[in-house]
Amino acid sequence: MQRRIMITGMGVISAIGQNIPEYGQSLRAGRCGIGTLKSVGEPAISVTMGAEIGNFSLETRLQQYAFLPEALIQNAQQYARRSPYAIQTSVVSALEAWENAQLHENPISPERLGIVIAGNNLSQHYQYDNYPKFQQTPEYLSPRYPLHFMDTDQVGTLSELFHIQGEGFTVGGASASGNVAIIKGYQLIQLGIVDACLVVGALADLSPMELQGFYNLGAMGGKRFVDEPEKACRPFDKDHEGFIYGQASGCMILESKESAARRGVQGVAEILGGAMILDGNRLTNPSEAGEIRVMELALTQAQIKANELDYLNAHGTSSPLGDETEIKAIRQVFQDHLSRLWINSTKGLTGHCLYSAGVVEAIASIIQMQEGFVHPNINLDNPIDRACLFSGSVSAPEKIEIAMSNSFGFGGINSSIILKKGGE
Amino acid sequence: MTKNEIFQIVKKNTLEILPKVSEDMIMIDQRLKDLGANSIDRMDIVTQTMEDLAIKIPLVELAQVENIQELVDLLYEKKNSSHP
């Protein structure tokens, strides 16, 4: 039997909002989080812009959850205060989702709770920062280094903090990691392995070396609008030239409808289905055929017809080949429905959050469904395709019942999920 | 450098690594374990203190240490026999 799977809690920390209400306001206002990068230092690199969270303090963030049980907040502080940035931001987004799902008041048995972390290579900046000291005196390397350099530090820290004792692991799917994690969490519940699952999109804390690497690969934008960072990320605009790096962590609590009902919690949305497929390609180029196949497979899984979809949160990274390929694939899948399908890309506001992109964009989709608007594509001055119903420079009021969110990654990884507005 | 100065550095690092410990709880004849330090915390305190003192002590010698006093003694001995 197919179980119905709800999203019962959400949390986020991003460049355009350090919690769900702030993030929602920024989406509606079309606030862009991209600016001059501050965390690079020496040596100077070619990448000068990005959407950084900025002025992050774990202690300050934890204060906003003062109404949560004191022991939970104290533990969060104790476990994470000396952890790398990516762990601290995961703790913050997970606490908000935990509270949002009322898991502190109406708990689930630890053995029935799972956790899936989206992303791998989560501590690159931490490693980069440790390297100079290591070269100087290896003996002084922190004995905590082996704990932190493994991505499963996220699994360990969050599972201890929230007493999660079911299944838990990290998944990697490059820029599709977030969607892959949502799909894996969904499957864990479908299979009856857990009743609820924390899905955490981890912040991609890239070091200057990874940023320069993406630049040298030719994947990054920001050249033409070097003095106007807020204009550099232009998904589906003729002046797009590559992605702009963004920082965010997002968390969603996935839960079976029975479990949510038992706890008296109403879901904010339902996951109708999702699909992940490979192109069989080790390189960076997208595949129209793969993108068509994954969107169609997601529709089949969700038992939804293409013309029932109201809104598509596109992968739309602002890279020319990626944007053009996605639009070609969308045209094929949606055909005559194209003129009624709202399309935007959250990356125009948040930058490309890489591992967490799927999660923060699913959250953006849900907020738009809940509040009835389509957020703007702020830099879409000259669309590459005139037939698509792209949102314009300001938010449009719109009733969205069913949404699709795409994420595609290097290495021929395609993913698509379908969400339905909750509340019934 | 005196033993008391070294003890103060051990204290500072213990407070940094064990946030639940207050300064008046740390006595020279105590074991770090009894202050709530797990094995990783203890290594962290020792490594940090070695760095502060600019000395290196092989793990095998540290394994003999029973309490803060013995740690301070060992650090003192290494510090004062090391030639910059």
Coordinates of C-alpha atoms in Angstrom, one line a residue:
Chain A
M1 CA 0.0 0.0 0.0
Q2 CA 1.2 3.5 -0.9
R3 CA 1.6 5.6 2.3
R4 CA 0.8 9.3 2.2
I5 CA 3.8 11.3 3.3
M6 CA 3.6 14.8 4.7
I7 CA 6.0 17.5 5.5
T8 CA 5.2 18.4 9.1
G9 CA 8.1 20.9 9.8
M10 CA 10.5 23.1 8.0
G11 CA 13.5 25.2 9.0
V12 CA 16.0 27.3 7.1
I13 CA 19.0 29.5 7.5
S14 CA 20.1 31.4 4.3
A15 CA 21.4 34.6 3.0
I16 CA 17.9 35.9 2.6
G17 CA 16.5 34.8 5.9
Q18 CA 17.6 33.1 9.1
N19 CA 14.3 31.4 9.7
I20 CA 11.2 30.4 7.8
P21 CA 9.2 33.7 8.3
E22 CA 12.2 35.8 7.2
Y23 CA 12.9 33.6 4.3
G24 CA 9.2 33.8 3.2
Q25 CA 9.2 37.6 3.4
S26 CA 12.4 37.7 1.3
L27 CA 10.9 35.4 -1.3
R28 CA 7.8 37.5 -1.6
A29 CA 9.8 40.8 -1.7
G30 CA 12.4 39.3 -4.2
R31 CA 15.2 40.2 -1.9
C32 CA 18.6 39.1 -3.3
G33 CA 21.2 37.7 -0.9
I34 CA 24.1 38.0 -3.3
G35 CA 26.9 40.4 -2.5
T36 CA 30.7 40.7 -2.3
L37 CA 32.2 37.6 -0.7
K38 CA 33.7 38.3 2.7
S39 CA 35.0 34.9 3.8
V40 CA 37.8 34.4 1.2
G41 CA 40.9 36.1 2.6
E42 CA 44.3 35.5 1.2
P43 CA 45.2 34.6 -1.5
A44 CA 42.6 36.6 -3.5
I45 CA 40.7 34.4 -5.9
S46 CA 38.8 35.1 -9.1
V47 CA 35.4 34.5 -7.4
T48 CA 34.3 37.8 -5.7
M49 CA 30.6 37.3 -5.1
G50 CA 28.2 35.0 -3.4
A51 CA 25.2 34.8 -1.1
E52 CA 26.7 34.4 2.3
I53 CA 24.7 34.1 5.5
G54 CA 27.0 36.7 7.1
N55 CA 27.4 37.5 10.8
F56 CA 26.4 34.0 11.9
S57 CA 26.5 33.3 15.6
L58 CA 25.3 29.9 16.9
E59 CA 24.6 31.5 20.3
T60 CA 22.4 34.2 18.9
R61 CA 20.6 31.8 16.7
L62 CA 19.9 29.5 19.6
Q63 CA 18.4 32.4 21.6
Q64 CA 15.6 32.5 19.1
Y65 CA 14.6 29.0 20.3
A66 CA 14.5 29.9 23.9
F67 CA 11.0 28.6 24.1
L68 CA 12.2 25.1 23.3
P69 CA 13.2 22.8 26.2
E70 CA 16.2 24.2 28.0
A71 CA 18.1 20.9 27.9
L72 CA 17.7 20.7 24.1
I73 CA 19.1 24.2 23.6
Q74 CA 21.9 23.6 26.1
N75 CA 22.9 20.4 24.3
A76 CA 22.8 22.1 21.0
Q77 CA 25.2 24.7 22.3
Q78 CA 27.5 22.1 23.9
Y79 CA 27.6 19.7 21.0
A80 CA 28.0 22.2 18.2
R81 CA 29.8 25.3 19.7
R82 CA 33.2 24.1 18.5
S83 CA 32.0 22.3 15.4
P84 CA 32.5 23.5 11.8
Y85 CA 30.1 26.1 10.3
A86 CA 28.2 23.5 8.3
I87 CA 27.3 21.5 11.4
Q88 CA 26.2 24.7 13.3
T89 CA 23.9 25.8 10.5
S90 CA 22.4 22.3 10.3
V91 CA 21.7 22.4 14.0
V92 CA 19.9 25.8 13.6
S93 CA 17.7 24.7 10.6
A94 CA 16.9 21.4 12.3
L95 CA 15.9 23.0 15.5
E96 CA 13.4 25.2 13.7
A97 CA 11.9 22.3 11.8
W98 CA 11.8 20.2 15.0
E99 CA 9.8 22.9 16.8
N100 CA 7.7 23.5 13.7
A101 CA 6.7 19.9 13.6
Q102 CA 6.0 20.0 17.4
L103 CA 8.3 17.1 17.9
H104 CA 9.3 18.5 21.3
E105 CA 5.7 18.4 22.5
N106 CA 4.4 15.3 20.7
P107 CA 7.4 13.1 20.2
I108 CA 8.0 10.0 18.1
S109 CA 9.8 7.0 19.5
P110 CA 13.5 7.4 18.7
E111 CA 13.6 4.0 16.9
R112 CA 11.0 5.2 14.5
L113 CA 12.9 8.4 13.6
G114 CA 15.4 8.5 10.7
I115 CA 17.8 11.1 9.4
V116 CA 19.1 11.8 5.9
I117 CA 21.8 14.5 5.3
A118 CA 22.1 15.9 1.8
G119 CA 25.5 16.5 0.5
N120 CA 29.1 15.3 0.7
N121 CA 32.5 16.9 1.3
L122 CA 30.8 19.0 3.9
S123 CA 33.9 20.2 5.7
Q124 CA 36.1 21.6 3.0
H125 CA 36.5 25.0 4.4
Y126 CA 37.3 23.5 7.8
Q127 CA 40.0 21.4 6.3
Y128 CA 41.4 24.3 4.3
D129 CA 41.6 26.4 7.5
N130 CA 43.4 23.6 9.4
Y131 CA 45.9 23.0 6.6
P132 CA 48.4 25.8 7.3
K133 CA 48.7 24.9 10.9
F134 CA 49.1 21.2 10.0
Q135 CA 52.0 22.1 7.6
Q136 CA 53.7 24.0 10.4
T137 CA 53.2 21.5 13.3
P138 CA 51.3 18.3 12.6
E139 CA 51.3 17.5 16.4
Y140 CA 49.0 20.4 17.2
L141 CA 46.2 19.3 14.9
S142 CA 43.0 19.1 16.9
P143 CA 42.2 15.6 18.0
R144 CA 38.6 16.4 17.0
Y145 CA 39.7 16.7 13.4
P146 CA 38.7 13.1 12.4
L147 CA 35.3 13.6 14.0
H148 CA 34.6 16.7 12.0
F149 CA 36.1 15.9 8.6
M150 CA 33.7 13.0 8.1
D151 CA 30.3 14.0 6.8
T152 CA 28.7 11.6 9.2
D153 CA 29.6 14.1 11.9
Q154 CA 26.3 15.7 10.8
V155 CA 24.4 12.4 11.4
G156 CA 26.1 11.8 14.7
T157 CA 25.6 15.4 16.1
L158 CA 21.9 15.7 15.0
S159 CA 21.0 12.1 16.0
E160 CA 22.4 12.7 19.5
L161 CA 20.8 16.1 19.8
F162 CA 17.3 14.8 18.8
H163 CA 17.6 11.2 20.0
I164 CA 17.2 9.7 16.6
Q165 CA 17.9 6.0 16.6
G166 CA 16.3 4.7 13.4
E167 CA 18.2 4.7 10.1
G168 CA 20.5 7.5 9.2
F169 CA 23.1 8.4 6.6
T170 CA 24.4 11.1 4.2
V171 CA 23.6 11.1 0.5
G172 CA 25.5 12.8 -2.3
G173 CA 24.0 13.9 -5.6
A174 CA 26.1 17.0 -6.3
S175 CA 23.7 19.9 -6.9
A176 CA 20.8 17.4 -6.8
S177 CA 21.7 16.2 -3.3
G178 CA 18.8 17.9 -1.6
N179 CA 16.2 16.3 -3.8
V180 CA 18.0 12.9 -3.5
A181 CA 17.8 13.2 0.3
I182 CA 14.1 14.1 0.1
I183 CA 13.5 11.1 -2.1
K184 CA 15.5 8.7 0.2
G185 CA 13.7 10.0 3.3
Y186 CA 10.4 9.5 1.5
Q187 CA 11.4 5.9 0.6
L188 CA 12.4 5.1 4.2
I189 CA 8.9 6.0 5.3
Q190 CA 7.3 4.3 2.3
L191 CA 9.2 1.1 3.2
G192 CA 8.0 1.3 6.8
I193 CA 11.6 1.6 8.1
V194 CA 10.8 4.8 10.0
D195 CA 7.6 6.9 10.7
A196 CA 9.4 10.2 10.3
C197 CA 12.6 11.4 8.9
L198 CA 14.7 14.6 9.3
V199 CA 16.0 15.6 5.9
V200 CA 18.7 18.1 6.2
G201 CA 20.3 20.0 3.3
A202 CA 23.8 20.8 4.6
L203 CA 25.4 24.2 3.9
A204 CA 28.1 23.9 1.2
D205 CA 31.0 25.5 3.1
L206 CA 33.3 25.7 0.1
S207 CA 36.8 26.8 0.6
P208 CA 38.5 29.3 -1.8
M209 CA 40.0 26.3 -3.5
E210 CA 36.6 24.8 -4.5
L211 CA 35.3 28.3 -5.5
Q212 CA 38.3 28.8 -7.7
G213 CA 37.9 25.3 -9.1
F214 CA 34.3 26.0 -10.2
Y215 CA 35.6 29.3 -11.7
N216 CA 38.4 27.6 -13.7
L217 CA 35.9 25.0 -14.9
G218 CA 33.9 27.8 -16.4
A219 CA 30.8 27.1 -14.3
M220 CA 30.6 30.4 -12.5
G221 CA 29.0 33.6 -13.5
G222 CA 29.7 37.1 -12.1
K223 CA 32.0 38.4 -14.8
R224 CA 29.7 40.9 -16.7
F225 CA 28.0 42.2 -13.5
V226 CA 31.2 42.2 -11.4
D227 CA 30.3 45.5 -9.8
E228 CA 26.6 44.7 -9.4
P229 CA 26.6 41.3 -7.6
E230 CA 22.8 41.4 -7.1
K231 CA 22.3 41.3 -10.8
A232 CA 24.8 38.5 -11.6
C233 CA 22.5 35.6 -11.0
R234 CA 20.0 35.6 -13.9
P235 CA 18.3 32.3 -14.5
F236 CA 16.7 32.0 -17.9
D237 CA 17.8 35.5 -18.9
K238 CA 19.8 36.1 -22.1
D239 CA 22.7 37.6 -20.0
H240 CA 23.1 34.5 -17.8
E241 CA 26.7 33.3 -17.6
G242 CA 27.0 30.7 -14.8
F243 CA 26.0 30.0 -11.3
I244 CA 26.6 32.2 -8.2
Y245 CA 27.6 30.4 -5.0
G246 CA 25.1 30.5 -2.1
Q247 CA 25.0 29.4 1.5
A248 CA 22.0 27.9 3.2
S249 CA 21.0 25.0 5.3
G250 CA 17.4 23.7 5.2
C251 CA 15.6 21.0 7.1
M252 CA 12.3 19.3 6.5
I253 CA 10.5 16.7 8.6
L254 CA 9.0 14.1 6.5
E255 CA 6.3 12.0 8.2
S256 CA 3.7 9.4 7.4
K257 CA 0.2 10.8 7.4
E258 CA -0.8 8.2 10.1
S259 CA 2.1 9.3 12.4
A260 CA 1.2 13.0 11.9
A261 CA -2.4 12.2 12.7
R262 CA -1.5 10.3 15.8
R263 CA 0.5 13.3 17.0
G264 CA -2.3 15.7 16.0
V265 CA 0.0 17.5 13.6
Q266 CA -1.1 18.8 10.2
G267 CA 1.3 18.7 7.4
V268 CA 2.3 21.9 5.6
A269 CA 2.5 19.9 2.3
E270 CA 2.4 16.4 1.0
I271 CA 5.1 14.7 -1.1
L272 CA 3.3 13.1 -4.0
G273 CA 6.4 11.5 -5.5
G274 CA 9.8 12.0 -6.8
A275 CA 12.3 10.4 -9.1
M276 CA 16.1 10.3 -9.5
I277 CA 17.8 9.0 -12.6
L278 CA 21.3 9.0 -14.2
D279 CA 22.4 9.9 -17.6
G280 CA 25.5 7.8 -17.4
N281 CA 27.8 10.8 -17.7
R282 CA 30.8 11.6 -15.7
L283 CA 31.0 15.2 -16.9
T284 CA 29.2 18.5 -16.1
N285 CA 26.9 18.8 -19.1
P286 CA 23.1 18.4 -18.7
S287 CA 20.9 16.1 -20.8
E288 CA 17.6 17.1 -22.2
A289 CA 16.5 13.5 -22.5
G290 CA 17.5 12.8 -18.9
E291 CA 15.6 15.8 -17.6
I292 CA 12.5 14.9 -19.6
R293 CA 12.7 11.3 -18.4
V294 CA 13.0 12.3 -14.7
M295 CA 10.2 14.9 -14.8
E296 CA 7.9 12.3 -16.5
L297 CA 8.9 9.6 -14.0
A298 CA 8.2 12.0 -11.1
L299 CA 4.7 12.7 -12.6
T300 CA 4.0 9.0 -13.0
Q301 CA 5.2 8.3 -9.4
A302 CA 2.9 11.0 -8.2
Q303 CA 0.0 9.9 -10.4
I304 CA -0.3 13.4 -11.7
K305 CA -0.8 14.6 -15.2
A306 CA 1.4 17.3 -16.6
N307 CA -1.5 19.7 -17.0
E308 CA -2.4 19.4 -13.3
L309 CA 0.8 21.2 -12.3
D310 CA 0.5 24.8 -11.3
Y311 CA 4.1 25.7 -10.6
L312 CA 7.6 24.6 -11.3
N313 CA 10.6 25.6 -9.1
A314 CA 13.3 25.1 -11.8
H315 CA 16.8 24.0 -11.3
G316 CA 17.7 27.2 -13.2
T317 CA 21.2 28.0 -12.1
S318 CA 21.8 30.9 -14.5
S319 CA 24.2 28.9 -16.6
P320 CA 23.5 29.2 -20.3
L321 CA 23.6 25.5 -21.3
G322 CA 21.8 24.4 -18.1
D323 CA 19.0 26.9 -18.5
E324 CA 18.5 26.2 -22.2
T325 CA 18.5 22.5 -21.7
E326 CA 16.0 22.7 -18.8
I327 CA 13.6 24.9 -20.9
K328 CA 13.8 22.5 -23.8
A329 CA 12.9 19.6 -21.5
I330 CA 10.1 21.5 -19.8
R331 CA 8.6 22.3 -23.3
Q332 CA 8.6 18.6 -24.1
V333 CA 7.0 17.5 -20.9
F334 CA 4.4 20.2 -20.5
Q335 CA 3.6 21.0 -24.2
D336 CA 0.3 22.9 -24.4
H337 CA 0.3 23.4 -20.6
L338 CA 3.4 25.6 -20.8
S339 CA 1.4 28.9 -20.9
R340 CA -0.3 28.0 -17.6
L341 CA 2.7 26.7 -15.7
W342 CA 4.4 29.3 -13.5
I343 CA 8.2 29.0 -13.5
N344 CA 10.8 30.7 -11.3
S345 CA 14.2 29.9 -9.9
T346 CA 14.9 30.5 -6.3
K347 CA 18.6 30.6 -7.1
G348 CA 18.1 34.1 -8.4
L349 CA 17.6 35.2 -4.8
T350 CA 19.6 32.6 -2.7
G351 CA 22.4 31.9 -5.1
H352 CA 23.1 28.2 -5.9
C353 CA 23.2 26.5 -2.5
L354 CA 24.5 23.3 -4.1
Y355 CA 23.9 20.4 -1.6
S356 CA 21.0 22.1 0.2
A357 CA 19.5 23.6 -3.0
G358 CA 16.8 20.9 -3.3
V359 CA 15.8 21.3 0.3
V360 CA 15.7 25.1 0.4
E361 CA 13.9 25.2 -2.9
A362 CA 11.3 22.6 -1.8
I363 CA 10.8 24.9 1.3
A364 CA 10.4 27.9 -1.0
S365 CA 7.8 26.0 -3.1
I366 CA 5.8 25.1 0.0
I367 CA 5.9 28.7 1.3
Q368 CA 4.6 29.9 -2.0
M369 CA 1.8 27.3 -1.9
Q370 CA 0.9 28.1 1.6
E371 CA 0.9 31.9 1.1
G372 CA -0.4 32.0 -2.5
F373 CA 2.2 33.7 -4.5
V374 CA 4.9 33.1 -7.0
H375 CA 8.2 34.8 -6.1
P376 CA 9.9 37.0 -8.7
N377 CA 12.7 36.2 -11.1
I378 CA 14.3 39.5 -10.3
N379 CA 16.9 39.6 -13.1
L380 CA 14.8 38.1 -15.9
D381 CA 15.0 41.1 -18.3
N382 CA 15.2 39.2 -21.6
P383 CA 13.8 35.6 -21.2
I384 CA 15.5 33.0 -23.4
D385 CA 12.0 31.6 -24.1
R386 CA 9.0 33.9 -24.6
A387 CA 6.4 31.1 -24.4
C388 CA 7.1 30.2 -20.8
L389 CA 5.1 31.7 -18.0
F390 CA 8.1 33.1 -16.0
S391 CA 7.3 35.2 -13.0
G392 CA 8.4 38.8 -13.5
S393 CA 10.3 41.3 -11.4
V394 CA 7.7 41.3 -8.6
S395 CA 5.7 38.6 -6.9
A396 CA 2.5 37.4 -8.5
P397 CA -0.5 36.3 -6.4
E398 CA -1.4 32.8 -7.4
K399 CA -3.1 29.8 -6.0
I400 CA -0.7 26.9 -6.2
E401 CA -2.0 23.4 -5.4
I402 CA 0.7 21.2 -7.0
A403 CA 4.3 22.1 -7.6
M404 CA 7.3 20.4 -9.1
S405 CA 10.9 21.1 -8.0
N406 CA 13.9 20.1 -10.2
S407 CA 17.5 19.6 -9.2
F408 CA 20.2 18.4 -11.6
G409 CA 23.8 17.7 -10.7
F410 CA 27.2 17.2 -12.3
G411 CA 27.8 13.5 -13.2
G412 CA 24.5 13.2 -15.0
I413 CA 22.3 13.2 -11.9
N414 CA 18.7 14.2 -12.5
S415 CA 16.0 14.6 -9.9
S416 CA 12.5 15.9 -9.6
I417 CA 9.9 15.9 -6.8
I418 CA 6.2 16.8 -6.7
L419 CA 4.6 18.5 -3.8
K420 CA 1.0 19.2 -3.0
K421 CA -0.3 21.9 -0.7
G422 CA -1.1 20.6 2.8
G423 CA -3.9 21.4 5.2
E424 CA -6.7 19.1 4.1
Chain B
M1 CA 57.9 29.2 33.3
T2 CA 56.6 28.1 36.7
K3 CA 54.3 25.1 37.4
N4 CA 51.6 27.5 38.5
E5 CA 51.8 29.3 35.2
I6 CA 51.4 26.0 33.4
F7 CA 48.5 25.1 35.6
Q8 CA 46.8 28.3 34.6
I9 CA 47.1 27.4 30.9
V10 CA 45.7 24.0 31.6
K11 CA 42.9 25.6 33.4
K12 CA 42.1 28.1 30.6
N13 CA 42.0 25.3 28.1
T14 CA 39.8 23.1 30.3
L15 CA 37.3 25.9 30.7
E16 CA 37.3 26.4 26.9
I17 CA 36.7 22.8 26.2
L18 CA 34.4 22.0 29.1
P19 CA 31.8 24.8 29.2
K20 CA 30.0 23.3 32.1
V21 CA 33.1 23.5 34.3
S22 CA 33.7 26.7 36.3
E23 CA 37.2 27.9 37.4
D24 CA 36.8 27.1 41.1
M25 CA 36.0 23.5 40.3
I26 CA 39.5 22.8 38.9
M27 CA 41.9 21.6 41.6
I28 CA 45.5 20.5 40.9
D29 CA 45.0 17.0 42.4
Q30 CA 41.9 16.3 40.3
R31 CA 41.6 14.1 37.2
L32 CA 40.2 15.7 34.1
K33 CA 37.9 12.7 33.8
D34 CA 36.3 13.7 37.1
L35 CA 35.5 17.1 35.7
G36 CA 33.5 15.4 32.9
A37 CA 36.2 15.3 30.2
N38 CA 35.9 12.3 27.8
S39 CA 39.0 10.9 26.1
I40 CA 38.6 13.3 23.2
D41 CA 38.2 16.3 25.5
R42 CA 41.4 15.3 27.4
M43 CA 43.4 15.0 24.2
D44 CA 42.0 18.4 23.1
I45 CA 43.1 20.0 26.4
V46 CA 46.5 18.5 26.2
T47 CA 47.0 19.3 22.5
Q48 CA 45.9 22.9 23.0
T49 CA 48.2 23.3 26.0
M50 CA 51.2 21.8 24.1
E51 CA 50.6 24.4 21.4
D52 CA 50.3 27.2 23.9
L53 CA 53.6 26.1 25.4
A54 CA 55.2 25.3 22.0
I55 CA 56.3 21.9 23.1
K56 CA 55.6 18.3 21.8
I57 CA 55.1 15.3 24.0
P58 CA 54.7 11.8 22.5
L59 CA 51.4 10.1 23.2
V60 CA 53.1 7.2 25.0
E61 CA 54.4 9.6 27.7
L62 CA 51.0 11.2 28.2
A63 CA 49.4 7.8 28.7
Q64 CA 51.2 7.6 32.1
V65 CA 49.6 10.8 33.4
E66 CA 47.1 10.2 36.2
N67 CA 45.8 13.6 37.2
I68 CA 46.2 17.4 36.5
Q69 CA 49.3 17.6 38.9
E70 CA 51.1 14.9 36.9
L71 CA 50.2 16.5 33.6
V72 CA 51.5 19.9 34.9
D73 CA 54.7 18.2 36.0
L74 CA 55.2 16.5 32.7
L75 CA 54.5 19.7 30.8
Y76 CA 56.9 21.6 33.1
E77 CA 59.6 19.1 32.6
K78 CA 59.3 19.3 28.8
K79 CA 58.9 23.0 28.7
N80 CA 62.1 23.6 30.7
S81 CA 64.2 21.0 28.9
S82 CA 63.2 22.2 25.4
H83 CA 65.7 24.4 23.6
P84 CA 64.1 26.9 21.2

